[in-house]
Short mmCIF file of C-alpha atoms and ligand atoms in Angstrom, two decimals:
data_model
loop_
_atom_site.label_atom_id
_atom_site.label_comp_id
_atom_site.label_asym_id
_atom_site.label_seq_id
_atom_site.Cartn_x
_atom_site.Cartn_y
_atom_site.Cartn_z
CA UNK S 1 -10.87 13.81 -19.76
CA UNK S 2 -7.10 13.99 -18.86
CA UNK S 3 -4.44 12.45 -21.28
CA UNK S 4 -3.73 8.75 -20.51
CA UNK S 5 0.07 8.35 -20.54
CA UNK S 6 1.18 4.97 -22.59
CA UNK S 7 1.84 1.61 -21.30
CA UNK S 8 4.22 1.08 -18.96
CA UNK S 9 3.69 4.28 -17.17
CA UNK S 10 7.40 6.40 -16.77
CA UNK S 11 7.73 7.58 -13.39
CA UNK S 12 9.68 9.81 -12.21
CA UNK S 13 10.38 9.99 -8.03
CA UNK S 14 10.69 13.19 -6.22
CA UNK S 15 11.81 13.30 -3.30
CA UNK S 16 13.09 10.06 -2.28
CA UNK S 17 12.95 10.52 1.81
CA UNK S 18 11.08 7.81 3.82
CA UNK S 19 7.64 7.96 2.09
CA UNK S 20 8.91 6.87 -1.47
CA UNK S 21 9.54 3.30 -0.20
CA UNK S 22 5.77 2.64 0.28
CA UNK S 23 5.09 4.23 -2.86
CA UNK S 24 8.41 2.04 -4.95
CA UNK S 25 7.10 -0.93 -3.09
CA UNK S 26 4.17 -0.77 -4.38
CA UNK S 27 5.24 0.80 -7.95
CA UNK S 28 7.48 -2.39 -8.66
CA UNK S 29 4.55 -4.67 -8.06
CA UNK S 30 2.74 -3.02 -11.03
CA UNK S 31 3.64 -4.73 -14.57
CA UNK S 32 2.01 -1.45 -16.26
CA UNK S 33 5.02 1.01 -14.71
CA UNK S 34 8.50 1.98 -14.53
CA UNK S 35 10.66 3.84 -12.20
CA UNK S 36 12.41 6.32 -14.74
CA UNK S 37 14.04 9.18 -12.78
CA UNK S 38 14.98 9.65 -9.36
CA UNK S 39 14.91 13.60 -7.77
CA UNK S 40 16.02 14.82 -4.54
CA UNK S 41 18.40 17.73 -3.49
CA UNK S 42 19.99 15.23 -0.88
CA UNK S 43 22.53 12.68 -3.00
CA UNK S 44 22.59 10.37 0.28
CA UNK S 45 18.85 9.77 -0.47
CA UNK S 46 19.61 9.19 -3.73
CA UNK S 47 21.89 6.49 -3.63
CA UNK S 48 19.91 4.74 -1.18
CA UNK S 49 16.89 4.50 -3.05
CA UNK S 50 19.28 3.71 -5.63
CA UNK S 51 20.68 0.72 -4.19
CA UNK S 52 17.59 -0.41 -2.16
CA UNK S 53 15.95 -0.41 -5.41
CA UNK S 54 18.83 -1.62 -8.08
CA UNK S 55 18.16 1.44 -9.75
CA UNK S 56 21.06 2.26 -10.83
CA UNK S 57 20.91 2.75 -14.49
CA UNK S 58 17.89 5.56 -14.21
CA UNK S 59 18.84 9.52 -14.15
CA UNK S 60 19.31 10.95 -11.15
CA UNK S 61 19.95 14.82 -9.82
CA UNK S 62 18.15 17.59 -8.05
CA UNK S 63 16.72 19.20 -11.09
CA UNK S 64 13.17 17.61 -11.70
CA UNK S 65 12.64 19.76 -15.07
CA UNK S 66 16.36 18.05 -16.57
CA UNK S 67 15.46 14.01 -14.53
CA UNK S 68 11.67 14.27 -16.78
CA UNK S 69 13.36 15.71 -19.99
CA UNK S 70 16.18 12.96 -19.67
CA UNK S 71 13.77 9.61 -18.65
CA UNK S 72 11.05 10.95 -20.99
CA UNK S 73 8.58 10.67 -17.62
CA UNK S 74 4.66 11.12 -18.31
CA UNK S 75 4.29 10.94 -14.25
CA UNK S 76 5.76 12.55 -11.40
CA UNK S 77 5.76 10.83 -7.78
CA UNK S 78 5.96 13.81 -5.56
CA UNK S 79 7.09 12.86 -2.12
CA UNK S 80 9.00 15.65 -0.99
CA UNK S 81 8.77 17.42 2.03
CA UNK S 82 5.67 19.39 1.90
CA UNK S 83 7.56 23.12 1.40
CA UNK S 84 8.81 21.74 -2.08
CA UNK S 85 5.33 20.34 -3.13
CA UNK S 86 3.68 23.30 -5.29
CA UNK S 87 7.10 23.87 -6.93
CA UNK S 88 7.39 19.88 -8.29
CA UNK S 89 4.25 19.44 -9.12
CA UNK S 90 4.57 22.84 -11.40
CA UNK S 91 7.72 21.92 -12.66
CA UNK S 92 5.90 18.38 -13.66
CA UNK S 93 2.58 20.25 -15.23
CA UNK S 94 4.90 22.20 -16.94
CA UNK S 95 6.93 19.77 -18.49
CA UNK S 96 3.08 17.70 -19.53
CA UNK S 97 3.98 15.21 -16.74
CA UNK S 98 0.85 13.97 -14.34
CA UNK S 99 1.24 14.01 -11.03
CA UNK S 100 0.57 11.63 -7.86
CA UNK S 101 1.92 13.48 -4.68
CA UNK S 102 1.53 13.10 -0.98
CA UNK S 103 -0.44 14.95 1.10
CA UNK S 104 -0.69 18.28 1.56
CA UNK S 105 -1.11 18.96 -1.77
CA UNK S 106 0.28 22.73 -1.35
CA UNK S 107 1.20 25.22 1.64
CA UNK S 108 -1.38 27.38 0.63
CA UNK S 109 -4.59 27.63 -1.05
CA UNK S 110 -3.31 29.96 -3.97
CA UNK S 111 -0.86 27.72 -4.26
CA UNK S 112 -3.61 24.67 -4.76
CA UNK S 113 -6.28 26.69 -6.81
CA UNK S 114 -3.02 27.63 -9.51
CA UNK S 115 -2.00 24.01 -9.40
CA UNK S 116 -6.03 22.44 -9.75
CA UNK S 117 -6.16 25.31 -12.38
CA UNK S 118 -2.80 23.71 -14.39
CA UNK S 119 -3.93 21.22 -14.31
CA UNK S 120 -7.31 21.58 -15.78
CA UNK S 121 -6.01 23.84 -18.38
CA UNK S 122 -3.42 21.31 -19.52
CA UNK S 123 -5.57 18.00 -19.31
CA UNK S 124 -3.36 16.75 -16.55
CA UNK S 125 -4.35 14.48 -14.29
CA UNK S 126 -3.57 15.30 -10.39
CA UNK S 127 -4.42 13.63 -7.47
CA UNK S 128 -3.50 13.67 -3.79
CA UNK S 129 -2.42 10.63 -1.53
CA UNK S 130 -5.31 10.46 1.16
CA UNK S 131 -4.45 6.88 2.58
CA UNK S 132 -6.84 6.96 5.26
CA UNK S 133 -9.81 6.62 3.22
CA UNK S 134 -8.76 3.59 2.10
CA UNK S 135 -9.12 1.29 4.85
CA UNK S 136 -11.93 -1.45 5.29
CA UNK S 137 -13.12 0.30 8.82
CA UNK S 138 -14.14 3.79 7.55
CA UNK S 139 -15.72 1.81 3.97
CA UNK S 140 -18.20 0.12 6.79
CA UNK S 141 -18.70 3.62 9.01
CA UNK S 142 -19.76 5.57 5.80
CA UNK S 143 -22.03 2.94 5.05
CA UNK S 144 -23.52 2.63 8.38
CA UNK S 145 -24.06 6.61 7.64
CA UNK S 146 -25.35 6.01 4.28
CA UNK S 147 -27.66 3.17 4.52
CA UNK S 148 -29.41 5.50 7.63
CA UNK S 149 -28.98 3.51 10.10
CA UNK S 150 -28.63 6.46 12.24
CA UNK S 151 -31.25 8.54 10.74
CA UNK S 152 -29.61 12.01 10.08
CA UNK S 153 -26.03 12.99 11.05
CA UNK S 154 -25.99 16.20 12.55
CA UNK S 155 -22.34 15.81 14.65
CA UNK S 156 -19.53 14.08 13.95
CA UNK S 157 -16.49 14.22 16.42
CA UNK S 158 -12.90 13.10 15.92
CA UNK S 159 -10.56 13.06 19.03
CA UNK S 160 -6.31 12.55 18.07
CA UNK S 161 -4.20 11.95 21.10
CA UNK S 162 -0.89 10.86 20.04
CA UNK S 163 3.25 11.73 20.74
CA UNK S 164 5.03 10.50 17.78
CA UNK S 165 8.97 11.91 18.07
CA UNK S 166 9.66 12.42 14.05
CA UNK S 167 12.80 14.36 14.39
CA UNK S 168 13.27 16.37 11.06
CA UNK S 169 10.74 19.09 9.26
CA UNK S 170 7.92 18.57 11.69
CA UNK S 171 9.47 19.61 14.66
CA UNK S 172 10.39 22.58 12.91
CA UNK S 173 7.14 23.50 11.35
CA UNK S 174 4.66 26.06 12.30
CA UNK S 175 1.63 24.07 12.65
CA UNK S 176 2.77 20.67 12.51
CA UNK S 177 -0.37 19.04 13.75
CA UNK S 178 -2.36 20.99 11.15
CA UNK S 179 -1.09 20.70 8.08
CA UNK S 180 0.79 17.88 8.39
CA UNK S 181 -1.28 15.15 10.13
CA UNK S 182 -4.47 17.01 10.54
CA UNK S 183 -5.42 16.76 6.90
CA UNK S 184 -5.92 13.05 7.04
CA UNK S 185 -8.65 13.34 9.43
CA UNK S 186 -10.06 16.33 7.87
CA UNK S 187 -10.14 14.70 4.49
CA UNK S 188 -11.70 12.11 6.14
CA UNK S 189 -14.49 13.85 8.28
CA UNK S 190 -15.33 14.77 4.44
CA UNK S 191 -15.44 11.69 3.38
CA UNK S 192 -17.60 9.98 5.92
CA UNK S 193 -20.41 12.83 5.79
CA UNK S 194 -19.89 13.76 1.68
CA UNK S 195 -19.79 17.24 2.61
CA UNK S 196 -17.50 20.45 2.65
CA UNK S 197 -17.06 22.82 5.18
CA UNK S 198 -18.29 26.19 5.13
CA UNK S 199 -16.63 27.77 8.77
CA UNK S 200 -14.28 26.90 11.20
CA UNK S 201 -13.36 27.90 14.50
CA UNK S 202 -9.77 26.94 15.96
CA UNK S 203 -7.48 27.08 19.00
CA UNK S 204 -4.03 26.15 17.87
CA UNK S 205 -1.34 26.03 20.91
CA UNK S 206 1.73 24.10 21.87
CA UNK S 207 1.11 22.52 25.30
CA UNK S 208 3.88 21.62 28.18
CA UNK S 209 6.19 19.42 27.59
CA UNK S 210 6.15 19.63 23.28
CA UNK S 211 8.87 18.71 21.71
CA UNK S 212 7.68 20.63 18.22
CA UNK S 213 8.69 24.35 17.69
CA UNK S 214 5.47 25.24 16.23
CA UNK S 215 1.86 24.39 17.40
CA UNK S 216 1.36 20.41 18.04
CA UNK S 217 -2.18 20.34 19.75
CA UNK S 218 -5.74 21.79 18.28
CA UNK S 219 -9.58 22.18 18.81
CA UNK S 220 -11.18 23.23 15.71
CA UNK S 221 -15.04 23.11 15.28
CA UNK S 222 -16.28 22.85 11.36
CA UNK S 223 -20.14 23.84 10.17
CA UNK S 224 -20.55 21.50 7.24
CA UNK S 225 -22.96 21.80 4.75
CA UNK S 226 -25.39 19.49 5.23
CA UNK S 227 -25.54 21.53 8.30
CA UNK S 228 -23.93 18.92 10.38
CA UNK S 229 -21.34 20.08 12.67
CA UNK S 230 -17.58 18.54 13.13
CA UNK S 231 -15.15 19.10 16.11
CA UNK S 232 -11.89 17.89 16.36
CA UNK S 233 -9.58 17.54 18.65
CA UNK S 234 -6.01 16.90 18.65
CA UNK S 235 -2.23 16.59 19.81
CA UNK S 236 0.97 15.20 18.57
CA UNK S 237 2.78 15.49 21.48
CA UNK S 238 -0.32 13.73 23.79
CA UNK S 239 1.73 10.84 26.01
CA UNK S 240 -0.19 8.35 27.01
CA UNK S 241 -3.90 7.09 26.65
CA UNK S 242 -3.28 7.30 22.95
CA UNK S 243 -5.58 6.91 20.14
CA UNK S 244 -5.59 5.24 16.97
CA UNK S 245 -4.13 7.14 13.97
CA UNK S 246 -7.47 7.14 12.59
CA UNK S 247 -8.95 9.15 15.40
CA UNK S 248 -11.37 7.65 17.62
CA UNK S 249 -14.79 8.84 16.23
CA UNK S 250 -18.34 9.47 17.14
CA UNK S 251 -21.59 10.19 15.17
CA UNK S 252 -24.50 11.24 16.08
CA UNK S 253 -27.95 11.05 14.10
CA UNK S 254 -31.50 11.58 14.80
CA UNK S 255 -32.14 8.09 15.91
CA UNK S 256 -28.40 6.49 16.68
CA UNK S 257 -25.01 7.02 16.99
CA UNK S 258 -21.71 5.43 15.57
CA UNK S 259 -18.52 4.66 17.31
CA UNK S 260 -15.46 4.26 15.65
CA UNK S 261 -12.12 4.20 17.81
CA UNK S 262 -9.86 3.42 14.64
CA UNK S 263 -8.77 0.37 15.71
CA UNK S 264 -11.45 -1.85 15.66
CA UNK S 265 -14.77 -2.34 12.78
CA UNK S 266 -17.37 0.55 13.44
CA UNK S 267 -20.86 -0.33 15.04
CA UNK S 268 -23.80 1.78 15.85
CA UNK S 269 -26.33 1.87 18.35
CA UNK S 270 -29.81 2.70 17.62
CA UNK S 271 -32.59 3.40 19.50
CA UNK S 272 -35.43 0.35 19.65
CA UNK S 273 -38.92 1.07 18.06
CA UNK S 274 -41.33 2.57 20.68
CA UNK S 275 -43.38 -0.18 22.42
CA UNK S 276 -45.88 1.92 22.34
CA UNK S 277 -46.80 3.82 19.67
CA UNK S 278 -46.94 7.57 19.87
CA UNK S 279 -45.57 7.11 23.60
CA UNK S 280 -41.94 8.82 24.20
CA UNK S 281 -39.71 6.28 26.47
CA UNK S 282 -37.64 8.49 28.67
CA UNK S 283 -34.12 6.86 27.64
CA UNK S 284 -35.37 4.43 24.39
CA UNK S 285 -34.00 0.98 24.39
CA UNK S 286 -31.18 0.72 22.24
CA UNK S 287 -30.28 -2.30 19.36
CA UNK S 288 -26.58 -2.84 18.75
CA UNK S 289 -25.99 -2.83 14.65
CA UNK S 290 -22.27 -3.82 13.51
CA UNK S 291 -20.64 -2.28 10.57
CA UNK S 292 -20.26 -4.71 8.04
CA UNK S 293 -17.14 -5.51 5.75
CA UNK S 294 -17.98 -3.79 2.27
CA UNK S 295 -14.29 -2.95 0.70
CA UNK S 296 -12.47 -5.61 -0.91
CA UNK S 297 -9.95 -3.61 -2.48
CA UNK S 298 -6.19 -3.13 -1.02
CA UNK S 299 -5.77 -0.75 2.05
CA UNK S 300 -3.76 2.54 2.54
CA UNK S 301 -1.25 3.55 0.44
CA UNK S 302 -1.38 0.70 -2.00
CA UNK S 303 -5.85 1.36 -1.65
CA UNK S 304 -5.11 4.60 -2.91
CA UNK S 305 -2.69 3.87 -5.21
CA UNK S 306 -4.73 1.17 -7.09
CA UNK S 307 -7.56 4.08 -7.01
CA UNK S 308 -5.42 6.81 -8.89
CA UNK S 309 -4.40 4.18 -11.83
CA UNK S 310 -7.66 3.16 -11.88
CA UNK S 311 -8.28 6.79 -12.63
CA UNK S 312 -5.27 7.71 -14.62
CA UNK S 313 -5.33 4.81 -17.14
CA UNK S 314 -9.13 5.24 -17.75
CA UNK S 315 -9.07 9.34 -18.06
CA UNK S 316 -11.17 10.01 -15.44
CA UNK S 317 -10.64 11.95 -11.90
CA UNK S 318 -9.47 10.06 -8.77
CA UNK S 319 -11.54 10.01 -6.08
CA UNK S 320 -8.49 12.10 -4.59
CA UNK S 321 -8.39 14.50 -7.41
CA UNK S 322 -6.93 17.61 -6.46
CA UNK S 323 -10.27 19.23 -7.21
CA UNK S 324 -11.75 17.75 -4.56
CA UNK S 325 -8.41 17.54 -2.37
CA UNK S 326 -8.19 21.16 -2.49
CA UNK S 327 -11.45 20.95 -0.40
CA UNK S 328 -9.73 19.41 2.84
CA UNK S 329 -6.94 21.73 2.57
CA UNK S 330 -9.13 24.47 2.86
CA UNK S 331 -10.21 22.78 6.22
CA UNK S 332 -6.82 22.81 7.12
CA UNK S 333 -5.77 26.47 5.95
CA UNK S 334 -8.74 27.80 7.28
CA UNK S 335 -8.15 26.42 10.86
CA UNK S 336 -4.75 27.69 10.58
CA UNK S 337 -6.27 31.28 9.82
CA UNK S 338 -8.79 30.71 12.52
CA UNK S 339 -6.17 29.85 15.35
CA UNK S 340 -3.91 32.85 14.26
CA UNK S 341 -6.79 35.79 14.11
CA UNK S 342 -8.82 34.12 16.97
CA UNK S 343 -11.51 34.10 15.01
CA UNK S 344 -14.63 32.16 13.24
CA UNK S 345 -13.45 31.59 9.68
CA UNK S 346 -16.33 31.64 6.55
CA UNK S 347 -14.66 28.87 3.87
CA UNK S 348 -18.14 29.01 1.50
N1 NAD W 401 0.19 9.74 3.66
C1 NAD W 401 0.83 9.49 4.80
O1 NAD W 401 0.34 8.76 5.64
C2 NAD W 401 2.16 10.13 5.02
C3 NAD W 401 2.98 9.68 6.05
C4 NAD W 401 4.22 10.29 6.20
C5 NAD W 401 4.59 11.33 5.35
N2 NAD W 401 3.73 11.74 4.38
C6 NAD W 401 4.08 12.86 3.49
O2 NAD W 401 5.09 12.44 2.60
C7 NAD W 401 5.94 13.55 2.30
C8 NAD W 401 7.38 13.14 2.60
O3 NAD W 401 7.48 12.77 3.96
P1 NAD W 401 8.68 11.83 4.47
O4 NAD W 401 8.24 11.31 5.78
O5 NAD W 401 9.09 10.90 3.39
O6 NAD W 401 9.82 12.93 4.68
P2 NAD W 401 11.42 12.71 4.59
O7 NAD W 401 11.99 13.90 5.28
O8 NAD W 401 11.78 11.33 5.05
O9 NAD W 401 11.70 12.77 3.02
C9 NAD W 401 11.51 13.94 2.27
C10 NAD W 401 12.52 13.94 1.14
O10 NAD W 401 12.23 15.05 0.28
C11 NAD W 401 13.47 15.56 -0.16
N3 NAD W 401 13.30 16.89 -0.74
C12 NAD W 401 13.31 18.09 -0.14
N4 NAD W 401 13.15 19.06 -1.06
C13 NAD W 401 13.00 18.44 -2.26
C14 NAD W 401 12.82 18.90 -3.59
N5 NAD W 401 12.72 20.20 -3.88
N6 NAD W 401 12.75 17.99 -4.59
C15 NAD W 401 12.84 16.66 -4.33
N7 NAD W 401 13.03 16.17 -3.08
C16 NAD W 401 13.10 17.05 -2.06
C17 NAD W 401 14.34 15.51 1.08
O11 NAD W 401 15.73 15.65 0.77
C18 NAD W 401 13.98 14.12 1.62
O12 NAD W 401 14.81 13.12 1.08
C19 NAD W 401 5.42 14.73 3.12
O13 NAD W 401 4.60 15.52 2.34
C20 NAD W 401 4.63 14.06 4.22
O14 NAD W 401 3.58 14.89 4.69
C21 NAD W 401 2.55 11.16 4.19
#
């Protein structure tokens, strides 16, 4: 069980770029928190969180280690760009803090399976912003899978067409599409079949026209292990005919499949009993079945948020706990791997 910090929660903010305002937002509707501290290596960020926040009387700096010491923080925030995240959330196990961050937990998977392992060793509680989960859509298309109503998954697909112009560290990353963006939809193939992965196969290349240094379009095909099998596709630098940033999804099962374009509530199609028994229709008749509305709870950030104080204040594990995030990044590491040796990666 990981220590529960005491009421109202001390907070310190790292990195306080674009992300952190979802993540104050929702912080300053919570009467069991505080903002504390506020970290970045960039003073312009600083003072703007500062005065967009009336902050003004919290300490400030780029040293996290001196910010906890001098707000007496039990929990770090760490929004950063994704290069700093293993050395915050260190600095924070180090100094007893828990930590919330954004996703990707880490650059590598060393880097996750020291900070999981921190963690664990220090009763710390650690979990990993997976926003996409935490949507009313893919609540109903996991139930449609887990009630059966399409027997037996054995594929599930995810296409990602989108051209987003960030500016900033993605167009300078390696594998932008990968470990920045491709993560959600890893994390959430996971989600919707319960599984992990156990291979992956992946083309990584930068098509005409990119605007990213590195890589910004993938195909990368996942054995799971339920046996199922999961093939995504994607670009972030796809203009026009765009999909959803949920991915536009399809699931096949041994007697239905489920559509999902990200936009819209999932629904299934199922084939029709037999008319006659023991006879095998050529194409069956099919019965539409809609995914009903089973979350009540909050959606995206603030979904997830509610989830890890849930967690934190009762001593147990998120559902995002880095344990299990470190899963999905192995997805994501291993397609990297995959893509650079052009070949079919084991991740059991
Ligand atoms: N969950 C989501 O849907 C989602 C969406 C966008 C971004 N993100 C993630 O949020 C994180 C931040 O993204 P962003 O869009 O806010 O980027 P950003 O560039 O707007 O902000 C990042 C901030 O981190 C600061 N920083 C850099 N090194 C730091 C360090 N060592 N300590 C403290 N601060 C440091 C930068 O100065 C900058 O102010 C990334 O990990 C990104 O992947 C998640």
């Amino acid at each position: 069980m990981a220590l529960i910090p005491p009421l109202p929660v001390r907070i310190v903010v790292a990195g306080c770029g674009n992300m952190s305002r979802a993540w104050i937002d929702y912080t300053l509707k919570r009467q069991d928190c505080q903002i504390v501290g506020l970290v970045d290596p960039d003073p312009e960020a600083i003072r703007r969180t500062k005065e967009a926040y009336a902050l003004t009387e919290v300490p400030t700096g780029p040293d996290l280690a001196a910010v906890i010491r001098d707000s007496k923080a039990a929990l770090v925030y760490n929004l950063a760009i994704p290069a700093a995240h293993y050395d915050i959330t260190r600095t924070a196990f180090a100094a007893g803090c828990a930590v919330m961050s954004e996703k990707p937990l880490a650059e590598s998977l060393d880097q996750a399976d020291d900070l999981v392992a921190k963690a664990r060793k220090n009763n710390l509680f650690f979990a990993v912003m997976q926003n996409r989960r935490y949507l009313e859509q893919i609540r109903s298309c996991r139930r449609l899978i887990t009630d059966g109503v399409i027997g037996t998954p054995g594929y599930y697909g995810a296409d990602f067409y989108l051209g987003p112009r960030f500016g900033g560290f993605r167009d300078l990353m390696a594998s932008p599409l990968l470990l920045d963006m491709a993560i959600h939809t890893f994390d959430q193939a996971r989600f919707l079949s319960d599984t992990r992965a156990l291979s992956v196969y992946c083309h990584e290349f930068n098509p005409p026209g990119s605007w990213y240094q590195g890589n910004a379009s993938a195909v990368a095909l996942f054995e799971l292990s339920d046996g199922s099998v999961f093939c995504y596709r994607g670009s972030w630098c796809a203009v026009g005919c765009q999909t959803s940033w949920e991915a536009d999804w399809r699931i096949t099962g041994s007697n239905g499949s489920i559509r999902w374009d990200g936009h819209t509530m999932p629904w299934a199609e199922i084939a029709a009993p037999e008319p006659d028994q023991g006879v095998r229709t050529f194409l069956p008749e099919l019965n539409r079945v809609d995914g009903a509305d089973v979350w009540h709870g909050q959606e995206r950030h603030a979904g997830c948020l509610d989830e890890m104080f849930n967690a934190l204040l009762s001593g147990r594990p998120a559902e995002t706990d880095g344990t299990d995030n470190r899963h999905s990044l192995a997805m994501v590491m291993g397609a990297i791997e995959s893509a650079r040796t052009g070949r079919r990666l084991s991740l059991a």
